[in-house]
Coordinates of C-alpha atoms and ligand atoms in Angstrom, one line a residue:
X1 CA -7.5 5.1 -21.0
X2 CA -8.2 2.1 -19.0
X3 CA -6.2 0.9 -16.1
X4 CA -4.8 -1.9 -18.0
X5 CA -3.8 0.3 -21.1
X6 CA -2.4 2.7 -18.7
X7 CA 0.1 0.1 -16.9
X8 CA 1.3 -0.7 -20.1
X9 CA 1.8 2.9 -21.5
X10 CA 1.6 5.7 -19.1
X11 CA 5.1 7.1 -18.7
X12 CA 6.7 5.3 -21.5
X13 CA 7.2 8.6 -23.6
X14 CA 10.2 8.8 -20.7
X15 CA 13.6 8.1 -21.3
X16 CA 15.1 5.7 -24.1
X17 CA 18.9 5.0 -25.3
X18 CA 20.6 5.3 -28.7
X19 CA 17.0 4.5 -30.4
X20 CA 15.3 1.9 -27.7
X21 CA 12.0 1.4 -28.1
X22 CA 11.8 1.0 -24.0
X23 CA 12.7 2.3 -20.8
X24 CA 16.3 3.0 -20.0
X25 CA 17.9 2.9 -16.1
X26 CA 19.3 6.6 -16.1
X27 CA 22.2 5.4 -13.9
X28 CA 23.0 8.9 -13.2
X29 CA 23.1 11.2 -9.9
X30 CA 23.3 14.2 -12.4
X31 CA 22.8 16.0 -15.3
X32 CA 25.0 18.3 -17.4
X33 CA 23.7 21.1 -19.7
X34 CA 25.7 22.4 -23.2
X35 CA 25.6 26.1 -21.9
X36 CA 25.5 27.3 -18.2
X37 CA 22.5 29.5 -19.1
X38 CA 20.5 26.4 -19.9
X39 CA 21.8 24.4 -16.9
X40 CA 20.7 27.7 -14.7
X41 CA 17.4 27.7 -16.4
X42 CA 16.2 24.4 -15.3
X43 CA 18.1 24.6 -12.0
X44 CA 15.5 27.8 -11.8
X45 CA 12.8 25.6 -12.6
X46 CA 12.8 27.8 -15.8
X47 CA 12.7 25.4 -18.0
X48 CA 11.8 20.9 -17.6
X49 CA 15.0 19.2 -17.1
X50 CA 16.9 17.0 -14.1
X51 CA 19.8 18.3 -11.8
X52 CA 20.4 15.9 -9.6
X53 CA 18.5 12.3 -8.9
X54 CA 17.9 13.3 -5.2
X55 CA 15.2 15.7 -6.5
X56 CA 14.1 13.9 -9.9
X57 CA 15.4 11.3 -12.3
X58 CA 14.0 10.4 -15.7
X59 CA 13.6 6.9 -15.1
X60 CA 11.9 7.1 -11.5
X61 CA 9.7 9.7 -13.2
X62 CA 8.1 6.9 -15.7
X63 CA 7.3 5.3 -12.5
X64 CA 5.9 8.3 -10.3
X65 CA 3.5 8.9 -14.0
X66 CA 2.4 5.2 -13.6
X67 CA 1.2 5.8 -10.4
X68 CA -0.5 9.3 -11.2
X69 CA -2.2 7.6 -14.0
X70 CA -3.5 4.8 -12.3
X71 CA -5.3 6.9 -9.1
X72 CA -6.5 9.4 -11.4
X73 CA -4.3 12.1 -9.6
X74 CA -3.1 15.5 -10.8
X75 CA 0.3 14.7 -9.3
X76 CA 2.8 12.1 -7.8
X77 CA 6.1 11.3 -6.4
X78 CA 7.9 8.4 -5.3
X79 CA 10.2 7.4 -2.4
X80 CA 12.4 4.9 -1.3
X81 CA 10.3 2.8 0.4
X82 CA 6.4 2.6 1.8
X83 CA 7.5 3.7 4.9
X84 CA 9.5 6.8 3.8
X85 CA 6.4 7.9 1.4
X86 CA 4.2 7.5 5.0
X87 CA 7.1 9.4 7.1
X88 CA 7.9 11.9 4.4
X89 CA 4.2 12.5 4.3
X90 CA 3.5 12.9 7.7
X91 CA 7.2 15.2 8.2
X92 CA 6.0 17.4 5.7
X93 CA 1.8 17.9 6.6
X94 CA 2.1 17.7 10.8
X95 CA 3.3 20.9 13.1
X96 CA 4.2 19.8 17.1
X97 CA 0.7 20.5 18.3
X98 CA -1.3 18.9 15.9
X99 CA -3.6 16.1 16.5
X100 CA -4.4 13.1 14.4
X101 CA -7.1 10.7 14.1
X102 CA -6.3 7.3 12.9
X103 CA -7.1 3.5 13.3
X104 CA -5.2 0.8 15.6
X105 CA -5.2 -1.1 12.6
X106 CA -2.5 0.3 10.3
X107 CA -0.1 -1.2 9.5
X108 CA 2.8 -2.1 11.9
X109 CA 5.6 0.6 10.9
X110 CA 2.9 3.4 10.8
X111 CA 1.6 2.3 14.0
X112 CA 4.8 2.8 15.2
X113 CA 5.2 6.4 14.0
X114 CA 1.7 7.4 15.9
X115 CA 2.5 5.6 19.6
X116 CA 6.7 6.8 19.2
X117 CA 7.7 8.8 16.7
X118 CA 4.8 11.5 16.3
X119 CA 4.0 12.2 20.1
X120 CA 8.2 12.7 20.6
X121 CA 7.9 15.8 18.1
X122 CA 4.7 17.2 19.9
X123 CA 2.2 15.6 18.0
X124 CA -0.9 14.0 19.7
X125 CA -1.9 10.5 17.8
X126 CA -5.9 9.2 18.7
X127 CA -6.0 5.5 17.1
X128 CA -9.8 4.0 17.3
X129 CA -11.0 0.7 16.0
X130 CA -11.8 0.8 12.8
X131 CA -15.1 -1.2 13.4
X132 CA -16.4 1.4 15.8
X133 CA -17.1 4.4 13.7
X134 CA -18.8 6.9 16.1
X135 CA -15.8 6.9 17.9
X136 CA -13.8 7.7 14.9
X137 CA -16.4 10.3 13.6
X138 CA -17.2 11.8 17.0
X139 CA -12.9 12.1 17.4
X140 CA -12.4 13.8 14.1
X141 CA -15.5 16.2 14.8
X142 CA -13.5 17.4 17.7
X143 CA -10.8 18.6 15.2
X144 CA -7.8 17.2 13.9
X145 CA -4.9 18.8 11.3
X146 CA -4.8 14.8 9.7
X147 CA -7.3 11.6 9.5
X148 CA -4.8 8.9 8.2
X149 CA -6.6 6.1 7.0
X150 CA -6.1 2.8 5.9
X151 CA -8.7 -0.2 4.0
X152 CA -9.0 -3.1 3.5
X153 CA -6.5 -3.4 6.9
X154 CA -3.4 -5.9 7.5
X155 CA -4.0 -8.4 8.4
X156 CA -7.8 -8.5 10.1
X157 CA -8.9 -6.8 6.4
X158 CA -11.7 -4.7 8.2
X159 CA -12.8 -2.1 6.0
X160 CA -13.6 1.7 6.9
X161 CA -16.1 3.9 5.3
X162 CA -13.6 5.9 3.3
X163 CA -16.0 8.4 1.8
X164 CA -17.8 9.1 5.1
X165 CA -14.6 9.7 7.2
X166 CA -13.2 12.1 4.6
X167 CA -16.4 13.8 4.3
X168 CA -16.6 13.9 8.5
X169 CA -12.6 15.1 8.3
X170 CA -13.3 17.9 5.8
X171 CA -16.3 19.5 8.1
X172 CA -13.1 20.2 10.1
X173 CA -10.8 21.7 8.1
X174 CA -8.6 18.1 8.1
X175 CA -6.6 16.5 5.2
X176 CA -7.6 12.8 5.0
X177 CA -4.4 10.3 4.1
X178 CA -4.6 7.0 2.7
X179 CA -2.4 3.8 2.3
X180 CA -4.2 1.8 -0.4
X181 CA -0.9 -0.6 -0.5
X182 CA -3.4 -3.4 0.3
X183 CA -6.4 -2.4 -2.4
X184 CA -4.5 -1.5 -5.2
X185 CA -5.4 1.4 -7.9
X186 CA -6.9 -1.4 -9.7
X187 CA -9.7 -2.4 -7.1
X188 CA -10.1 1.2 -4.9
X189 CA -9.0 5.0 -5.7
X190 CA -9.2 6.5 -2.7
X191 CA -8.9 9.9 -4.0
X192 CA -12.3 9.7 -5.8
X193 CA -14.1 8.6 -2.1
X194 CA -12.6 11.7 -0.7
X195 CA -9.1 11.4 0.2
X196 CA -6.8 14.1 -0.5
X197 CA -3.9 12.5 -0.7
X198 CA -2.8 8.4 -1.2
X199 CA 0.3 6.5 -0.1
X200 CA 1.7 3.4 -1.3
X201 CA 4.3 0.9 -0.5
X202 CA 5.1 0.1 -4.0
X203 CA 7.0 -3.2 -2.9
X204 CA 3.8 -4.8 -2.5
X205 CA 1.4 -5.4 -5.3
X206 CA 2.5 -2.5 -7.8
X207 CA 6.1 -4.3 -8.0
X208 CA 4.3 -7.4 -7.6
X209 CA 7.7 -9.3 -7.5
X210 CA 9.2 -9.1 -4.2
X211 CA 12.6 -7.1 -5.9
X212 CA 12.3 -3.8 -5.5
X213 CA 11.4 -1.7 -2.5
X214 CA 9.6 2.0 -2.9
X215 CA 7.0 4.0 -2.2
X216 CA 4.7 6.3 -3.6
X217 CA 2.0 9.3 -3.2
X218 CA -0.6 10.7 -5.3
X219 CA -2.9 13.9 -5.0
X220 CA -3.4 17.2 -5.8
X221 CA -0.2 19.2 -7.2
X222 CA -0.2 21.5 -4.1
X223 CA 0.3 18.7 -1.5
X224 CA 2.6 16.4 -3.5
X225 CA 4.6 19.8 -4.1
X226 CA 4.6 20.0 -0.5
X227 CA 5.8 16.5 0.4
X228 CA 7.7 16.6 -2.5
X229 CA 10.0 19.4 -1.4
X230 CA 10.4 17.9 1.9
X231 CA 11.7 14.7 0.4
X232 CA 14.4 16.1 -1.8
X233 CA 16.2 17.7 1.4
X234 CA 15.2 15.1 3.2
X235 CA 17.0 12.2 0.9
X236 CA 14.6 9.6 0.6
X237 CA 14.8 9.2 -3.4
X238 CA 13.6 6.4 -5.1
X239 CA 16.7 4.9 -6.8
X240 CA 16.2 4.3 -10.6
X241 CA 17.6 0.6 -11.0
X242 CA 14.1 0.0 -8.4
X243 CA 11.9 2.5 -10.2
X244 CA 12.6 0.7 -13.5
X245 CA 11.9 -2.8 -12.0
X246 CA 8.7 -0.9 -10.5
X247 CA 7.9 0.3 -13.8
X248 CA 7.9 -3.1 -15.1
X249 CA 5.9 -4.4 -12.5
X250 CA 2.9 -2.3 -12.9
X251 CA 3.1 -3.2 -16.6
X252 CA 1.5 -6.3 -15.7
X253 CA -0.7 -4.8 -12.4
X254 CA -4.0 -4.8 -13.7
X255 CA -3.9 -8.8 -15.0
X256 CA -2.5 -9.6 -11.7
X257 CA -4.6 -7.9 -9.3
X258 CA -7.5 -9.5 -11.7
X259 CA -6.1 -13.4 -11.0
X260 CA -5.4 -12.7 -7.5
X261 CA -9.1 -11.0 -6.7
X262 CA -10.2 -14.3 -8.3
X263 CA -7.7 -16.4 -6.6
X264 CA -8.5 -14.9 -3.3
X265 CA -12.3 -15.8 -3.3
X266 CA -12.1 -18.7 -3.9
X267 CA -9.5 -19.9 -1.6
X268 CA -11.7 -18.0 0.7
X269 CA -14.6 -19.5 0.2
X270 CA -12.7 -23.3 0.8
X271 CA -11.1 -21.6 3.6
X272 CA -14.5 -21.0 4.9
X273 CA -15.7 -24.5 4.4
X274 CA -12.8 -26.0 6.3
X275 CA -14.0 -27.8 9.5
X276 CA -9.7 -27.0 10.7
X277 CA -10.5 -23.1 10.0
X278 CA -12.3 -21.1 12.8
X279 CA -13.1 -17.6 11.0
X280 CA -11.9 -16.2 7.8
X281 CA -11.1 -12.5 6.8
X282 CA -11.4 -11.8 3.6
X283 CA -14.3 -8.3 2.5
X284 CA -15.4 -10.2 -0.6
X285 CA -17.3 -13.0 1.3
X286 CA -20.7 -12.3 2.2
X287 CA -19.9 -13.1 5.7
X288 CA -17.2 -10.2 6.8
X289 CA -19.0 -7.7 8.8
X290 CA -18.4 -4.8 5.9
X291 CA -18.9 -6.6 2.8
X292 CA -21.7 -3.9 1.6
X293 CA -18.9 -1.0 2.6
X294 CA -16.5 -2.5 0.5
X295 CA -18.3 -3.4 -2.2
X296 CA -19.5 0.1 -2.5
X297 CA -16.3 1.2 -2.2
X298 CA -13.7 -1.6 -4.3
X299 CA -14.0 -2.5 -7.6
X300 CA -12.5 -6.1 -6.6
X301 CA -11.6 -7.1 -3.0
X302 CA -7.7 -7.8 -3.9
X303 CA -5.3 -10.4 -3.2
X304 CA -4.9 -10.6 0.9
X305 CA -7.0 -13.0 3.2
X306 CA -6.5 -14.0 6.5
X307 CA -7.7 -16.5 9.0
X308 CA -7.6 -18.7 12.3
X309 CA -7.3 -22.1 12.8
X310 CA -8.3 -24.0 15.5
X311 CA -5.6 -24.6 17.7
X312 CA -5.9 -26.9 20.2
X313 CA -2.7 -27.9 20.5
X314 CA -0.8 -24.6 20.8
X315 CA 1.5 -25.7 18.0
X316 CA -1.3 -25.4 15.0
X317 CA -0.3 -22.3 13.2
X318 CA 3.5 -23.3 13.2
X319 CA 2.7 -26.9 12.0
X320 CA 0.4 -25.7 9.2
X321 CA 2.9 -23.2 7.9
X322 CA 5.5 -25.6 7.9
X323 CA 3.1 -28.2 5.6
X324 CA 2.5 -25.6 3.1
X325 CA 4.3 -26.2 -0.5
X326 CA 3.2 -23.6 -2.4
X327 CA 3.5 -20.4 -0.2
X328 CA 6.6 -18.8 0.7
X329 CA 7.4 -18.4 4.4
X330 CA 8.7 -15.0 4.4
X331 CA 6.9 -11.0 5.2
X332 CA 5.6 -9.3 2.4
X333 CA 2.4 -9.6 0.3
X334 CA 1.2 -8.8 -3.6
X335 CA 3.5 -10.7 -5.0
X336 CA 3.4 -13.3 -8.5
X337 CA 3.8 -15.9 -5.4
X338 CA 1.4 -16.9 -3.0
X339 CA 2.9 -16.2 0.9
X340 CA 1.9 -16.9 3.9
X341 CA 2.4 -16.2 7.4
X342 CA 1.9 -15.1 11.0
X343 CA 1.3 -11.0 11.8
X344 CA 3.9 -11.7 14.7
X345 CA 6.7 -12.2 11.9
X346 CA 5.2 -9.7 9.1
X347 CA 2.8 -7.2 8.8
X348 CA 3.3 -6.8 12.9
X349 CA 6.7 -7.9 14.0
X350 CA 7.2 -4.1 14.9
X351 CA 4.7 -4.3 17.7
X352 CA 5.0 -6.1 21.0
X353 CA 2.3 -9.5 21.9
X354 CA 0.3 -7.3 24.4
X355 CA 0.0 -4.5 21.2
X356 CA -1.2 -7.4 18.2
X357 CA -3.9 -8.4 21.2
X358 CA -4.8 -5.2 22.1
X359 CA -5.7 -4.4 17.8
X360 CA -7.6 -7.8 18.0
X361 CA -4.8 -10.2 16.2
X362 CA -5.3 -13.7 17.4
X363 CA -1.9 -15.6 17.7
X364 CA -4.0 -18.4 15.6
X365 CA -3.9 -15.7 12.6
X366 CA -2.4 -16.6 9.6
X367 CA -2.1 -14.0 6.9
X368 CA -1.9 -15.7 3.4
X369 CA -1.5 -12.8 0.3
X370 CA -2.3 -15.4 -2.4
X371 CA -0.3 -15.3 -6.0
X372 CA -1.2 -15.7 -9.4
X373 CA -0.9 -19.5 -9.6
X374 CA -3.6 -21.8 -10.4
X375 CA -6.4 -21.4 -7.5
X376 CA -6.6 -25.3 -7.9
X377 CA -3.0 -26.2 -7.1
X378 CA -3.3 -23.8 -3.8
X379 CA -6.5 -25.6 -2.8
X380 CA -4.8 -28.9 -2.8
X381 CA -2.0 -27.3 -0.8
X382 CA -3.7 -25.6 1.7
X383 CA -6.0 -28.9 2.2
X384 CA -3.3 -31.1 2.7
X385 CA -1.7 -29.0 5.3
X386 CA -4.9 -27.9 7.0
X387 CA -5.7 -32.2 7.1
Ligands
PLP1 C1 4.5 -3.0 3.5 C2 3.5 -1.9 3.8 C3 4.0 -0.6 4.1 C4 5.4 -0.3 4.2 O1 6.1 -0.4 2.9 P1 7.7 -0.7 2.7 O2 7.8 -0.6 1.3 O3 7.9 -2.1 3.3 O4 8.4 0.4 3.5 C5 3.0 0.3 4.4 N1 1.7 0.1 4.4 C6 1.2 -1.2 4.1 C7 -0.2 -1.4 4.1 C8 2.1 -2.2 3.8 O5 1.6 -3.4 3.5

């Protein structure tokens, strides 16, 4: 099947009520057999079957089959958030003593993880520019246990050679990791350039309508296993009311990411015509630095752009967000609405000033994650606030 065929039907065969023909919320933390034999059989993995929604639940299995489908994956599970599909992820794979190899440009949660969270269990984090690859190849030739990657990046959207790095992390026995929340399954599978396992915050595009949060992994059926049994002791289960909206979402995931890819260009390329605008971030335009990686790489270059104005005032970025109609003020991206904001109140609020300059995000950024309106009405709106 096709990806848009596949966000329609994959998973569907999963639970219905009294003779639905759809998808039913299995408001239920657990399961009750006719016989005790039976009940012991699937509690012994014996036989298919749910015990208790902590480890699985019908309805957030549609979901996690959604997701499997759409990156080509032998398995998947789901979490209750992005973050707790990166943590859960990371829990399960590191030991204290490991060393990972990563980029200073994930995003701002994960970032977090490598500079507190990881080095307080023992576990050494190296974090290079994406940009400067012989750093990043030459670090992961000295051996790593984990390359953790993320592209198209938030909010600067640089791009890393997914493919190369994986093949450069395999050389050394490493698994390669990567959060393709931004790209989407529609426009990059991460798994086919090498990756062995993908992450994404399902809140974003896959939802696509800012009201549900979760998370999800895809990959081979040994490491999801892996993670997998982590996070059912560990407790962060998707909850079904979210995994249904989820479901729902990616219904309509392929025609979205289709309008926004569109979308995005061309507000892009006004963006980049805009005497007000400095320098524009967005992989599809000729003139980002890795267009040729990520058109090798991506399908379509998704719905996320950023850019600076010129600011000579000190009080640009504020005043410009404050003029726009048609773009919500508020963190988040991949959503039906167009939004728009700075990284020091989104993708980045977790880091401090001297961190954002240190990864190379100008406080004259503004990260706009455009919708699935009509590029014409966000063209007025965007010219209106940027006169
Ligand atoms: C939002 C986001 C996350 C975290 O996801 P949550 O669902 O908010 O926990 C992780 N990675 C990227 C790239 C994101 O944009």
């Amino acid at each position: 099947m096709r990806q848009s065929t596949i966000g329609v039907w994959a998973g569907e065969e999963g639970p219905k009520d009294n003779g639905s023909s759809h998808l039913s919320i299995v408001a239920r933390i657990s399961f009750d057999y006719p016989s005790a034999d039976e009940w012991a059989d699937v509690a012994l993995g014996l036989r298919p079957g749910h015990i208790y929604s902590r480890n699985s639940n019908p309805t957030v299995n549609v979901f996690e089959e959604k997701v499997r489908w759409l990156e080509e994956a032998e398995a998947a599970t789901s979490f209750a958030s992005g973050m707790a599909a990166i943590s859960n992820t990371l829990g399960a794979l590191l030991r204290p003593g490991d060393r990972v190899v990563s980029i200073t440009d994930t995003y701002g949660g994960t970032h977090r993880i490598f500079t507190e969270f990881l080095p307080q269990m023992g576990i050494s984090v190296e974090l290079y520019d994406p940009i400067d690859e012989d750093s990043l190849e030459r670090a992961i030739a000295r051996g790593c246990r984990l390359v953790y990657l993320e592209s198209p990046t938030n909010p600067t959207l640089k791009i890393v050679d997914l493919q190369k790095l994986a093949d450069a992390a395999h050389t050394v026995g490493a698994l390669v990791v990567t959060d393709n929340t931004v790209a989407t399954p529609i426009n990059q599978n991460p798994l086919k350039l090498g990756s062995d396992l993908v992450v994404h915050s399902a809140s974003k595009f896959l939802g696509g309508h800012g009201d549900a949060l979760g998370g999800a992994i895809a990959g081979s059926t040994e490491l999801v296993t892996r993670v997998f049994r982590y996070r059912e002791i560990n407790g962060a289960a998707l909850d079904p009311f979210a995994a249904f909206l989820l479901a729902r979402g990616i219904r309509t995931l392929e025609l979205r990411v289709a309008r926004q890819n569109e979308n995005a260009l061309a507000v892009a390329r006004f963006l980049e015509s805009h005497r007000a605008v400095d320098r524009v971030f967005y992989p599809g335009l000729e003139s980002h630095p890795n267009h040729d990686t990520a058109a090798k790489q991506m399908r379509g270059f998704g719905g996320m752009l950023s850019f600076t104005i010129r600011d000579t005032a000190g009080r640009g970025v504020t005043a410009f967000l404050d003029r726009l109609r048609l773009a919500r003020k508020a963190a988040s991206l991949g959503h039906v609405e167009t939004m728009a904001g700075t990284p020091a109140t989104t993708s980045h609020v977790e880091c401090t000033a001297a961190q954002r300059a240190a990864m190379g995000i100008p406080d004259t950024l503004v990260r706009y994650s455009v919708g699935i309106e009509n590029v014409a009405d966000l063209i007025e709106d965007l010219q209106r606030a940027l006169n």
